[in-house]
């Protein structure tokens, strides 16, 4: 049973306590977040490691940019689970009750935001790559190759690391009782823009263009079928595009509550003083962190090659690590036979090319 303080300002002075000490909101969920994050960590980290191994095999085998981008997303999810869930929620909050040196607290906060930004923004070049592949296929063949994909991923990870540095001064919403400062306002709006508004805008625009392009192609193929002979079947929504739409949609849904709560905390009521905002903030964080563990199940549901790679990893099958090459045609085992074949062919060519003798050319009488 949790008691929520409900006294007036005069009661604060009579009790001899500061107002923020009594107004501080309590965690309504109790130990539920600790249990939830422990289960999410115990399930999410092994699942993401399995996903990373399977995607690395597919990337080295097929050399497709898709698997490199998905591998970057998975590795960033692992970092988010370690820094945000394990260090931030379980160690700092549940075990040490955030009673740690300020320098360590702020350093971990910057690392959490950097990992979070990397996890989200690794999906953006994947979306751009799918848009170019479907809407501009000739251009995609020219600009999409493994070396450029790795450079793009390295640039995204480096920018994510740099973008986490300003959040070293992120305000502790659970502890700080003072009203938000100008720095808090700038950091909050920078945070929600980087992790939600800007990537979701890119996802919405590019996914809409992809769907519009596929529908236009279907209409064009139907018109061609009505005019002339039966052609190829209309191109439907591919599994890769369906996977992309699923990843971006799940992200938009799971991160929307946290974005709303953070802005509400900034302008309406703080997490520190209102237990309802505290409850909403806890639940929204739990939903947002769920996004780091659901991609494995989306890949299994959509992609058969991924399921095959996971099966190979679980059954300890090596599998080909490099692209398969077409085998040459079978040849004769010895050099003597090869030379005899060549000599036979040469003799046959010479016989066919030599003119007929007069005796052979003369017609019978």
Coordinates of C-alpha atoms in Angstrom, one line a residue:
X1 CA 0.0 0.0 0.0
X2 CA 1.5 3.3 -1.1
X3 CA 0.5 6.5 0.7
X4 CA 0.5 9.7 -1.4
X5 CA 1.0 12.9 0.6
X6 CA -2.0 15.1 0.4
X7 CA -1.4 18.0 2.8
X8 CA -1.7 21.8 2.4
X9 CA 1.1 24.3 2.3
X10 CA 0.4 25.3 6.0
X11 CA 0.8 21.7 6.9
X12 CA 4.4 21.7 5.5
X13 CA 5.4 24.4 8.0
X14 CA 3.7 22.7 10.9
X15 CA 5.6 19.5 10.2
X16 CA 8.9 21.4 9.8
X17 CA 9.6 19.8 6.3
X18 CA 10.3 21.4 3.0
X19 CA 7.4 21.3 0.5
X20 CA 9.4 19.4 -2.1
X21 CA 10.1 16.6 0.4
X22 CA 6.3 16.0 0.8
X23 CA 5.3 16.8 -2.7
X24 CA 7.7 14.4 -4.2
X25 CA 5.7 11.8 -6.2
X26 CA 6.1 8.1 -5.4
X27 CA 6.4 5.2 -7.8
X28 CA 2.9 3.8 -8.0
X29 CA 4.1 0.7 -9.9
X30 CA 6.4 -0.4 -7.0
X31 CA 8.6 -3.2 -8.1
X32 CA 6.8 -3.8 -11.4
X33 CA 9.3 -1.8 -13.4
X34 CA 12.3 -3.7 -11.9
X35 CA 10.7 -7.0 -12.7
X36 CA 9.7 -5.8 -16.2
X37 CA 13.2 -4.4 -17.1
X38 CA 14.9 -7.6 -15.7
X39 CA 12.8 -9.8 -17.9
X40 CA 13.3 -7.5 -20.9
X41 CA 17.0 -7.5 -20.4
X42 CA 17.2 -11.3 -19.9
X43 CA 15.2 -11.9 -23.1
X44 CA 16.2 -8.9 -25.2
X45 CA 20.0 -9.2 -25.0
X46 CA 20.3 -12.9 -26.0
X47 CA 17.7 -12.4 -28.7
X48 CA 19.5 -9.4 -30.1
X49 CA 22.8 -11.2 -30.0
X50 CA 21.3 -14.1 -31.9
X51 CA 19.8 -11.5 -34.4
X52 CA 23.2 -9.9 -34.8
X53 CA 24.9 -13.2 -35.6
X54 CA 22.3 -14.2 -38.1
X55 CA 22.3 -10.8 -39.8
X56 CA 26.1 -10.8 -40.0
X57 CA 26.0 -14.2 -41.8
X58 CA 23.4 -12.9 -44.2
X59 CA 25.3 -9.7 -44.8
X60 CA 28.6 -11.5 -45.5
X61 CA 26.8 -14.0 -47.7
X62 CA 24.6 -11.7 -49.8
X63 CA 26.4 -8.3 -49.5
X64 CA 23.1 -6.6 -49.4
X65 CA 22.8 -3.1 -47.8
X66 CA 19.6 -4.2 -46.1
X67 CA 21.3 -6.7 -43.8
X68 CA 24.1 -4.2 -42.9
X69 CA 21.6 -1.6 -41.8
X70 CA 19.6 -4.1 -39.8
X71 CA 22.8 -5.3 -38.2
X72 CA 23.6 -1.7 -37.2
X73 CA 20.1 -1.3 -35.7
X74 CA 20.5 -4.5 -33.7
X75 CA 23.9 -3.6 -32.3
X76 CA 22.5 -0.2 -31.3
X77 CA 19.6 -1.9 -29.6
X78 CA 22.1 -4.0 -27.6
X79 CA 23.9 -0.8 -26.5
X80 CA 20.6 0.8 -25.5
X81 CA 19.6 -2.2 -23.4
X82 CA 23.0 -2.2 -21.6
X83 CA 23.2 1.5 -21.0
X84 CA 19.6 2.5 -20.5
X85 CA 18.0 -0.6 -19.0
X86 CA 20.9 -2.3 -17.1
X87 CA 22.9 0.7 -16.0
X88 CA 20.3 3.4 -16.0
X89 CA 17.1 1.7 -14.7
X90 CA 18.4 -1.3 -12.8
X91 CA 21.7 -0.3 -11.3
X92 CA 21.4 3.5 -10.8
X93 CA 17.7 3.7 -10.0
X94 CA 16.7 0.3 -8.5
X95 CA 19.9 -0.7 -6.7
X96 CA 21.7 2.6 -5.8
X97 CA 18.5 4.8 -5.8
X98 CA 20.5 7.3 -8.0
X99 CA 22.8 7.9 -5.0
X100 CA 25.9 8.0 -7.2
X101 CA 28.4 10.7 -8.0
X102 CA 27.0 13.4 -10.2
X103 CA 29.8 13.0 -12.8
X104 CA 29.0 9.3 -13.2
X105 CA 25.3 10.1 -13.4
X106 CA 25.6 12.6 -16.1
X107 CA 28.2 10.6 -18.1
X108 CA 25.8 7.6 -18.1
X109 CA 23.0 9.9 -19.2
X110 CA 25.1 11.1 -22.2
X111 CA 25.9 7.5 -23.1
X112 CA 22.2 6.5 -22.9
X113 CA 21.2 9.3 -25.2
X114 CA 23.9 8.4 -27.7
X115 CA 22.9 4.7 -27.8
X116 CA 19.3 5.7 -28.1
X117 CA 20.0 8.1 -31.0
X118 CA 22.1 5.4 -32.8
X119 CA 19.3 2.8 -32.4
X120 CA 16.7 5.2 -33.9
X121 CA 18.8 6.8 -36.6
X122 CA 20.2 3.6 -38.0
X123 CA 16.7 3.0 -39.4
X124 CA 16.7 6.2 -41.3
X125 CA 19.4 5.2 -44.0
X126 CA 17.6 1.8 -44.2
X127 CA 14.4 3.7 -45.2
X128 CA 16.3 5.9 -47.6
X129 CA 17.9 2.8 -49.2
X130 CA 14.5 1.1 -49.7
X131 CA 13.0 4.2 -51.2
X132 CA 15.9 4.5 -53.7
X133 CA 15.7 0.8 -54.5
X134 CA 12.0 0.9 -55.3
X135 CA 11.5 4.3 -56.8
X136 CA 14.9 4.8 -58.5
X137 CA 16.3 1.3 -59.2
X138 CA 18.9 2.3 -61.7
X139 CA 20.4 4.9 -59.3
X140 CA 20.3 2.3 -56.5
X141 CA 22.5 -0.1 -58.5
X142 CA 25.1 2.7 -58.9
X143 CA 25.2 4.0 -55.3
X144 CA 24.4 1.0 -53.2
X145 CA 27.4 -1.3 -52.4
X146 CA 28.9 -2.7 -49.2
X147 CA 31.7 -0.2 -48.8
X148 CA 29.5 2.8 -49.0
X149 CA 26.9 1.2 -46.7
X150 CA 29.6 0.7 -44.0
X151 CA 30.7 4.3 -44.4
X152 CA 27.1 5.5 -44.0
X153 CA 26.7 3.4 -40.9
X154 CA 29.9 4.7 -39.4
X155 CA 28.9 8.3 -40.0
X156 CA 25.5 7.7 -38.3
X157 CA 27.1 6.1 -35.3
X158 CA 29.6 8.9 -35.0
X159 CA 27.0 11.6 -35.2
X160 CA 24.9 9.7 -32.7
X161 CA 27.8 9.7 -30.3
X162 CA 28.4 13.4 -30.8
X163 CA 24.7 14.2 -30.4
X164 CA 24.6 12.5 -26.9
X165 CA 27.2 15.0 -25.5
X166 CA 24.8 17.9 -24.9
X167 CA 22.6 15.6 -22.8
X168 CA 25.4 15.4 -20.2
X169 CA 23.4 18.3 -18.7
X170 CA 20.0 16.5 -18.9
X171 CA 17.9 17.3 -15.8
X172 CA 16.9 14.4 -13.6
X173 CA 13.1 14.4 -13.8
X174 CA 12.6 12.2 -10.8
X175 CA 14.8 14.2 -8.4
X176 CA 14.8 17.8 -9.5
X177 CA 12.0 19.8 -7.9
X178 CA 12.8 23.2 -9.4
X179 CA 10.8 24.5 -12.4
X180 CA 12.4 23.7 -15.8
X181 CA 15.1 26.2 -16.8
X182 CA 15.8 27.5 -20.3
X183 CA 18.5 24.8 -20.7
X184 CA 16.0 22.1 -19.8
X185 CA 13.5 23.5 -22.4
X186 CA 16.2 23.4 -25.1
X187 CA 17.3 19.9 -24.2
X188 CA 13.8 18.5 -24.1
X189 CA 12.8 19.9 -27.5
X190 CA 16.2 18.8 -28.9
X191 CA 15.5 15.4 -27.5
X192 CA 12.0 14.9 -28.8
X193 CA 13.0 16.3 -32.2
X194 CA 16.0 13.9 -32.6
X195 CA 14.3 10.8 -31.3
X196 CA 10.8 11.2 -32.6
X197 CA 9.6 14.2 -34.7
X198 CA 12.4 14.3 -37.3
X199 CA 12.9 10.5 -37.9
X200 CA 9.1 10.0 -37.9
X201 CA 8.7 12.7 -40.5
X202 CA 11.3 11.0 -42.7
X203 CA 9.6 7.7 -42.2
X204 CA 6.2 9.1 -43.1
X205 CA 7.3 10.9 -46.2
X206 CA 9.5 8.1 -47.7
X207 CA 7.1 5.3 -46.8
X208 CA 4.2 7.2 -48.4
X209 CA 6.3 7.7 -51.6
X210 CA 7.1 3.9 -51.6
X211 CA 3.5 2.9 -51.2
X212 CA 2.4 5.5 -53.8
X213 CA 5.0 4.2 -56.3
X214 CA 3.9 0.6 -55.8
X215 CA 0.3 1.4 -56.3
X216 CA 1.1 3.4 -59.5
X217 CA 3.0 0.4 -60.9
X218 CA 0.0 -1.9 -60.1
X219 CA -2.4 0.5 -61.9
X220 CA 0.0 0.7 -64.9
X221 CA 0.3 -3.1 -65.2
X222 CA -3.5 -3.4 -65.0
X223 CA -3.9 -1.0 -67.9
X224 CA -1.3 -2.9 -69.9
X225 CA -3.1 -6.1 -69.2
X226 CA -6.4 -4.7 -70.5
X227 CA -4.9 -3.2 -73.6
X228 CA -2.7 -6.0 -74.8
X229 CA -1.7 -9.6 -74.1
X230 CA -1.4 -10.9 -70.6
X231 CA 1.9 -9.7 -69.0
X232 CA 3.7 -10.4 -65.8
X233 CA 1.6 -10.4 -62.6
X234 CA 1.4 -7.0 -60.8
X235 CA 4.2 -6.3 -58.3
X236 CA 2.9 -6.5 -54.8
X237 CA 4.3 -5.2 -51.5
X238 CA 7.5 -7.0 -51.1
X239 CA 8.6 -8.6 -47.8
X240 CA 11.5 -6.2 -47.4
X241 CA 9.2 -3.3 -47.8
X242 CA 6.7 -4.9 -45.4
X243 CA 9.5 -5.4 -42.9
X244 CA 10.5 -1.7 -43.2
X245 CA 6.9 -0.5 -42.7
X246 CA 6.6 -2.8 -39.6
X247 CA 9.8 -1.5 -38.0
X248 CA 9.0 2.1 -38.5
X249 CA 5.3 1.7 -37.5
X250 CA 6.2 -0.1 -34.3
X251 CA 8.7 2.5 -33.4
X252 CA 6.3 5.4 -34.0
X253 CA 3.6 3.7 -31.8
X254 CA 5.9 2.7 -28.9
X255 CA 7.8 6.0 -28.7
X256 CA 4.8 8.3 -29.0
X257 CA 3.6 8.1 -25.4
X258 CA 7.0 9.0 -24.0
X259 CA 7.3 12.0 -26.3
X260 CA 3.9 13.3 -25.1
X261 CA 4.8 12.7 -21.4
X262 CA 8.1 14.6 -21.7
X263 CA 6.5 17.6 -23.2
X264 CA 3.7 17.5 -20.6
X265 CA 6.3 17.3 -17.9
X266 CA 7.9 20.4 -19.3
X267 CA 4.8 22.7 -19.6
X268 CA 2.0 21.3 -17.4
X269 CA 3.1 19.2 -14.4
X270 CA 6.4 17.7 -13.4
X271 CA 7.2 14.1 -12.7
X272 CA 8.7 15.0 -9.4
X273 CA 5.4 16.5 -8.0
X274 CA 2.5 14.7 -9.6
X275 CA 2.2 10.9 -9.1
X276 CA 0.0 10.6 -12.2
X277 CA 2.8 12.1 -14.4
X278 CA 5.2 9.9 -12.7
X279 CA 3.1 6.8 -13.5
X280 CA 2.7 7.9 -17.1
X281 CA 6.4 8.5 -17.4
X282 CA 7.2 5.0 -16.1
X283 CA 4.7 3.3 -18.4
X284 CA 5.9 5.3 -21.4
X285 CA 9.5 4.4 -20.7
X286 CA 8.6 0.7 -20.5
X287 CA 6.8 0.9 -23.8
X288 CA 9.7 2.7 -25.5
X289 CA 12.3 0.2 -24.2
X290 CA 10.1 -2.6 -25.6
X291 CA 11.1 -1.4 -29.0
X292 CA 14.7 -2.7 -28.5
X293 CA 13.5 -6.3 -28.3
X294 CA 10.7 -6.7 -30.8
X295 CA 12.6 -6.5 -34.1
X296 CA 13.7 -10.1 -33.8
X297 CA 10.1 -11.3 -33.9
X298 CA 9.3 -9.0 -36.8
X299 CA 12.2 -10.4 -38.8
X300 CA 11.1 -13.9 -38.1
X301 CA 7.6 -13.2 -39.2
X302 CA 8.5 -11.6 -42.5
X303 CA 11.8 -12.9 -43.7
X304 CA 12.4 -16.6 -44.6
X305 CA 16.2 -16.1 -45.1
X306 CA 16.5 -14.6 -41.6
X307 CA 14.6 -17.6 -40.2
X308 CA 17.0 -19.9 -42.0
X309 CA 20.0 -18.1 -40.7
X310 CA 18.7 -18.2 -37.2
X311 CA 18.0 -21.9 -37.5
X312 CA 21.6 -22.4 -38.7
X313 CA 23.0 -20.5 -35.8
X314 CA 20.9 -22.5 -33.2
X315 CA 21.8 -25.8 -34.8
X316 CA 25.5 -24.8 -34.9
X317 CA 25.6 -25.1 -38.7
X318 CA 28.4 -23.2 -40.3
X319 CA 26.7 -22.3 -43.6
X320 CA 28.4 -20.4 -46.4
X321 CA 30.0 -17.2 -45.2
X322 CA 30.7 -15.8 -48.7
X323 CA 28.6 -15.3 -51.7
X324 CA 27.9 -18.5 -53.7
X325 CA 29.7 -18.7 -57.0
X326 CA 28.6 -20.6 -60.0
X327 CA 30.6 -23.7 -60.5
X328 CA 32.4 -24.2 -63.8
X329 CA 31.3 -26.9 -66.2
X330 CA 32.8 -30.3 -65.6
X331 CA 36.0 -30.9 -67.4
X332 CA 38.0 -33.9 -68.4
X333 CA 40.3 -35.1 -65.5
X334 CA 43.6 -35.2 -67.3
X335 CA 45.6 -32.9 -69.5
X336 CA 46.0 -35.7 -72.1
X337 CA 42.3 -36.0 -72.6
X338 CA 41.9 -32.3 -72.8
X339 CA 44.6 -32.1 -75.5
X340 CA 43.0 -35.0 -77.3
X341 CA 39.7 -33.2 -77.3
X342 CA 41.3 -30.1 -78.6
X343 CA 43.1 -32.0 -81.3
X344 CA 40.0 -33.8 -82.2
X345 CA 38.1 -30.6 -82.5
X346 CA 40.9 -29.0 -84.6
X347 CA 41.0 -32.0 -86.9
X348 CA 37.2 -31.8 -87.3
X349 CA 37.4 -28.1 -88.1
X350 CA 40.2 -28.7 -90.6
X351 CA 38.3 -31.5 -92.3
X352 CA 35.2 -29.3 -92.6
X353 CA 37.1 -26.3 -93.9
X354 CA 39.3 -28.1 -96.5
X355 CA 37.9 -28.1 -100.0
X356 CA 36.7 -31.3 -101.5
X357 CA 39.1 -33.2 -103.7
X358 CA 38.1 -33.4 -107.4
X359 CA 37.6 -37.1 -107.0
X360 CA 35.2 -36.6 -104.1
X361 CA 33.6 -33.6 -105.7
X362 CA 32.9 -35.3 -109.0
X363 CA 29.4 -36.6 -109.4
X364 CA 28.7 -40.2 -110.3
X365 CA 28.0 -40.8 -113.9

